[in-house]
Coordinates of C-alpha atoms in Angstrom, one line a residue:
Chain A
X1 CA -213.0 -226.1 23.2
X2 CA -216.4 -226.2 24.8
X3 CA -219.2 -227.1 22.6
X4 CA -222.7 -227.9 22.2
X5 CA -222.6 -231.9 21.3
X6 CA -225.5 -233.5 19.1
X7 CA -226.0 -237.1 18.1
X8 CA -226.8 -238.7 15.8
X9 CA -225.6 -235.6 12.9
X10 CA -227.7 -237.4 10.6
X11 CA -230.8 -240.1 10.6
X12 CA -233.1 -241.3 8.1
X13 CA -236.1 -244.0 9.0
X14 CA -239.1 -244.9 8.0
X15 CA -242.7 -243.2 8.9
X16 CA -243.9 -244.7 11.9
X17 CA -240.5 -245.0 13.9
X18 CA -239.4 -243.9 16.7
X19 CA -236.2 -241.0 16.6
X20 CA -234.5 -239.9 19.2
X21 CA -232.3 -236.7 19.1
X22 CA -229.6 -236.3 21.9
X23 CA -227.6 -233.2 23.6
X24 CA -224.8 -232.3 25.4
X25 CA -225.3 -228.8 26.2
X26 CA -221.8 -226.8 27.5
X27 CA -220.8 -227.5 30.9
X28 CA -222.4 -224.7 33.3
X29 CA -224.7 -223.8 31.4
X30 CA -228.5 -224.2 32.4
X31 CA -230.4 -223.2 29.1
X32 CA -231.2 -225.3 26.7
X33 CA -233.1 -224.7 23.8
X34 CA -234.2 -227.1 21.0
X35 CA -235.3 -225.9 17.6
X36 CA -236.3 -227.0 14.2
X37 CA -235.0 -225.3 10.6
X38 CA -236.9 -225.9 7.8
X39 CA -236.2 -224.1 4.4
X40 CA -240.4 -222.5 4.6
X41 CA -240.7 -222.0 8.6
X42 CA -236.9 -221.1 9.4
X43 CA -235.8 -221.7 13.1
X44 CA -238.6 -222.5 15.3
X45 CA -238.5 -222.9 18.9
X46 CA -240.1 -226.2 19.8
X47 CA -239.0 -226.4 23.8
X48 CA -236.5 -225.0 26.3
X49 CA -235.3 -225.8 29.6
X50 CA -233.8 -224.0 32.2
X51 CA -232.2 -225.7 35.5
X52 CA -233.7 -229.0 33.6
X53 CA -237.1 -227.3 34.1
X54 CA -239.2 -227.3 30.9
X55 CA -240.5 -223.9 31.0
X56 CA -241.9 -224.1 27.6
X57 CA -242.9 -226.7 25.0
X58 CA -245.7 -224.8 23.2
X59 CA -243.8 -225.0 20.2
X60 CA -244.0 -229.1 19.9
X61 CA -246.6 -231.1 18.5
X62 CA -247.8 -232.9 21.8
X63 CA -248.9 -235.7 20.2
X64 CA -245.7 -237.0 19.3
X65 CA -243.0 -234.8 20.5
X66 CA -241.3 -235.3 23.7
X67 CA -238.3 -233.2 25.5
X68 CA -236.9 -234.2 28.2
X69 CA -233.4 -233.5 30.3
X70 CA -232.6 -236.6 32.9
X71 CA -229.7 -235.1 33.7
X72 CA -227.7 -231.7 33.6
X73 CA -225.6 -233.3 30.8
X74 CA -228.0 -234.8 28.4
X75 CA -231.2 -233.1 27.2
X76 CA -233.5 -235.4 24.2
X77 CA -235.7 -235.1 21.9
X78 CA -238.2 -238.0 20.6
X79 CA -240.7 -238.0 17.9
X80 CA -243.4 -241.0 18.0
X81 CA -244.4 -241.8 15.4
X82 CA -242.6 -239.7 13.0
X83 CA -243.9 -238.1 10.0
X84 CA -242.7 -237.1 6.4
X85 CA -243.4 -234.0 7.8
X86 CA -240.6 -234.0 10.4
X87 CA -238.0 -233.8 8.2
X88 CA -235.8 -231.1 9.2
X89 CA -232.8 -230.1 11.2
X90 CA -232.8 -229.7 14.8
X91 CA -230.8 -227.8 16.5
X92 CA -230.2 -227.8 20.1
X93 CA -228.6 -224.9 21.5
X94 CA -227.4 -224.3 25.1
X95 CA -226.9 -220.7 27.2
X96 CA -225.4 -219.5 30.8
X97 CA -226.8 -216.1 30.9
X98 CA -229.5 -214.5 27.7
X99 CA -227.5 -216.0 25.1
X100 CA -227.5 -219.5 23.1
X101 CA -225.1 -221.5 21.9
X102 CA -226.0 -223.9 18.7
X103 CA -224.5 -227.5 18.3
X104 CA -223.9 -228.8 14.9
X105 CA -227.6 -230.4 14.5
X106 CA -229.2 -233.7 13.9
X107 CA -230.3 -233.6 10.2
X108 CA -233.8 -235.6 10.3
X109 CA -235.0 -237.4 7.0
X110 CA -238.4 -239.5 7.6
X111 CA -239.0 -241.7 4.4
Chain B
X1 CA -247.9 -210.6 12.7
X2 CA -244.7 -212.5 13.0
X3 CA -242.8 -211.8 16.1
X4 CA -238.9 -211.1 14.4
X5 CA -238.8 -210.1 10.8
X6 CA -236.5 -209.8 8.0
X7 CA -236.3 -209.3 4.8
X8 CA -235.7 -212.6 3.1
X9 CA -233.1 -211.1 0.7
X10 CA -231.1 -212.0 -1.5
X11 CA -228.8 -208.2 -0.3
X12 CA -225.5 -208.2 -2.8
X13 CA -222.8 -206.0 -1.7
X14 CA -219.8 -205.2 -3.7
X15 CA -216.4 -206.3 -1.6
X16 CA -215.2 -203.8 0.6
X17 CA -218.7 -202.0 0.7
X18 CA -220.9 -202.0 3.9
X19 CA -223.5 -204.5 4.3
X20 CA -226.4 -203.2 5.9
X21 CA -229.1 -205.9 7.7
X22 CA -232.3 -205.0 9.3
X23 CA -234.4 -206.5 11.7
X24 CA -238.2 -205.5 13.3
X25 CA -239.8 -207.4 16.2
X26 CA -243.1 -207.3 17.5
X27 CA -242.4 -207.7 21.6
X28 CA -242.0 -204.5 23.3
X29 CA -241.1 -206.5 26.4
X30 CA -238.0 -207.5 24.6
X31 CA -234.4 -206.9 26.4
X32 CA -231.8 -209.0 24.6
X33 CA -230.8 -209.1 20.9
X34 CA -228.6 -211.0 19.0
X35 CA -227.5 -211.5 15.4
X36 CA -226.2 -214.9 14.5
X37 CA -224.7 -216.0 10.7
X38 CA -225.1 -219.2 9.2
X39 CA -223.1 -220.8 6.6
X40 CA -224.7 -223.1 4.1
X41 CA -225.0 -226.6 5.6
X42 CA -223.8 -225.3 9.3
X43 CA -225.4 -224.3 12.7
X44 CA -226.2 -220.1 13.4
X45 CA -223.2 -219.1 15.2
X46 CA -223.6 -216.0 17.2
X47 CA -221.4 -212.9 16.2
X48 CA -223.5 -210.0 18.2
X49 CA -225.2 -209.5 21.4
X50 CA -226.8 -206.2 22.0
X51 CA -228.6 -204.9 25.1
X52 CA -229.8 -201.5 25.3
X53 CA -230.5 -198.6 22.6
X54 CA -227.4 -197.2 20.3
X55 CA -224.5 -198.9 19.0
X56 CA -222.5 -201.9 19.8
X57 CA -219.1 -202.6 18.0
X58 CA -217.2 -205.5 17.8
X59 CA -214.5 -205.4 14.9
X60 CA -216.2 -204.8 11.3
X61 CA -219.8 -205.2 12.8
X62 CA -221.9 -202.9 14.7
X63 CA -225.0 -203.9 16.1
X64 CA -227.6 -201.3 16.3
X65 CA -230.6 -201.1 18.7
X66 CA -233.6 -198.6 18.6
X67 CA -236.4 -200.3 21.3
X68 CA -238.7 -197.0 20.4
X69 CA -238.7 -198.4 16.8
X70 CA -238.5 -201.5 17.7
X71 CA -235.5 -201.9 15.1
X72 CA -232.5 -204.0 15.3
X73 CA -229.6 -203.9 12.5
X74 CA -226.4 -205.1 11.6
X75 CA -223.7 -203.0 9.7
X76 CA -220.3 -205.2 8.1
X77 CA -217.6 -202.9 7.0
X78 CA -215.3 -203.7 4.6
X79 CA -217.4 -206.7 3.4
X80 CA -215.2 -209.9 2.3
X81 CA -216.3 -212.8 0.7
X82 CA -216.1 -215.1 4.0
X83 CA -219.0 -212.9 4.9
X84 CA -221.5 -214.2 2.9
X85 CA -224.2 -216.5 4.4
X86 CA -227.6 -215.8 6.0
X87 CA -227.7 -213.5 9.0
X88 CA -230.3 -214.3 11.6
X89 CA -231.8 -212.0 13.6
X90 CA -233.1 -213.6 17.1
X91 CA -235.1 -211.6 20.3
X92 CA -235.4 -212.9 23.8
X93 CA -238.9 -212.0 24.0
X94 CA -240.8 -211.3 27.4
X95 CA -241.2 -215.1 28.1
X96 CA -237.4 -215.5 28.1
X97 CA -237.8 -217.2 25.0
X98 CA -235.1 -216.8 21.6
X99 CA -237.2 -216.0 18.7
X100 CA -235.8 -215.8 14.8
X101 CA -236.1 -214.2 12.1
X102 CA -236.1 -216.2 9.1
X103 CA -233.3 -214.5 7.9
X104 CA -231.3 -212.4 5.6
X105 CA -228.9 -213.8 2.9
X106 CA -226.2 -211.8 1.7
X107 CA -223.9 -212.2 -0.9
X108 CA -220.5 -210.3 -0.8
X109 CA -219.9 -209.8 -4.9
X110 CA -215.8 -210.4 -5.4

């Protein structure tokens, strides 16, 4: 059963620390997407790769959000430091062709 | 102007009745649209893709695209409980990126 993987499914730390979000996108596929749900903003877009490219991170606050994919297997995600304000869900997603495939998200809580 | 809209909701449908779900998006350069649902607590799990104007069927849902209108909707026939969760509407915009709506709750009414 092929699958988006994401780890950890749920974190909580203090303001200031460092989080780090991983994914296992679907094997074959060369999109991946990573996105943010919050109950006021919805899903929102924060980066996306394609062949491990980034081809976009104009969604992510620069000054503390990272993506990265150091391999075809593992794309992450790392806030430094992180904010109340980060606390959210992140989904990554991953895709073959146009369309995206979600894993079960990392639910963020920054105390 | 936000790039896919919806309309927040929440849409009750009596069981058995069609749900209706509409979506508008800004990007005429658009080319691929997709509906996703999303339980309470879960990821959006896609249910619809839909590439050029008119109709798409799959089961109870049709998908229905109008790019002059720039109009996207879902129709659920026979609407059971099980459907009832938030329905997103997403757009690959011209930059090949997936854009979404903030979503439509619906409530199927036993």
């Amino acid at each position: 059963d092929a699958r988006v993987t994401q780890t950890p499914r749920h974190k909580v730390t203090e303001m200031g620390q460092e989080v780090t979000m991983r994914c296992q996108p679907i094997l074959g596929h060369n999109t991946v997407f990573w996105y943010r749900q919050t109950m006021m903003q919805g899903l929102e877009l924060l980066a996306y790769f394609r062949n491990r490219a980034p081809l976009d991170d104009s969604g992510m606050p620069k000054d503390r959000f990272s993506a990265e994919m150091p391999d075809a297997t593992l794309a992450t995600l790392k806030i430094q430091p992180s904010e109340p304000r980060d606390s959210a869900v992140y989904f990554c997603a991953s895709g073959a062709t146009v369309e995206a495939f979600f894993g079960q998200g990392t639910r963020l809580t920054v105390v | 102007q936000k790039e896919v809209e919806q309309n927040s909701g929440p849409l009750s449908v009596p069981e058995g009745a069609i749900a209706s779900l509409n979506c508008t998006y800004s990007d005429r350069g658009s080319q691929s649209f997709f509906w996703y649902r999303q339980y309470s607590g879960k990821s959006p799990e896609l249910i619809m893709s839909i590439y050029s104007n008119g109709d798409q069927e799959d089961g109870r849902f049709t998908a229905q695209l109008n790019k002059a209108s720039q109009y996207v909707s879902l129709l659920i026939r026979d609407s059971q409980p099980s459907d009832s969760a938030t329905y997103l509407c997403a757009v690959e915009n011209r930059d090949d990126k997936i854009i979404f709506g903030k979503g439509t709750r619906l409530h199927i009414l036993p």
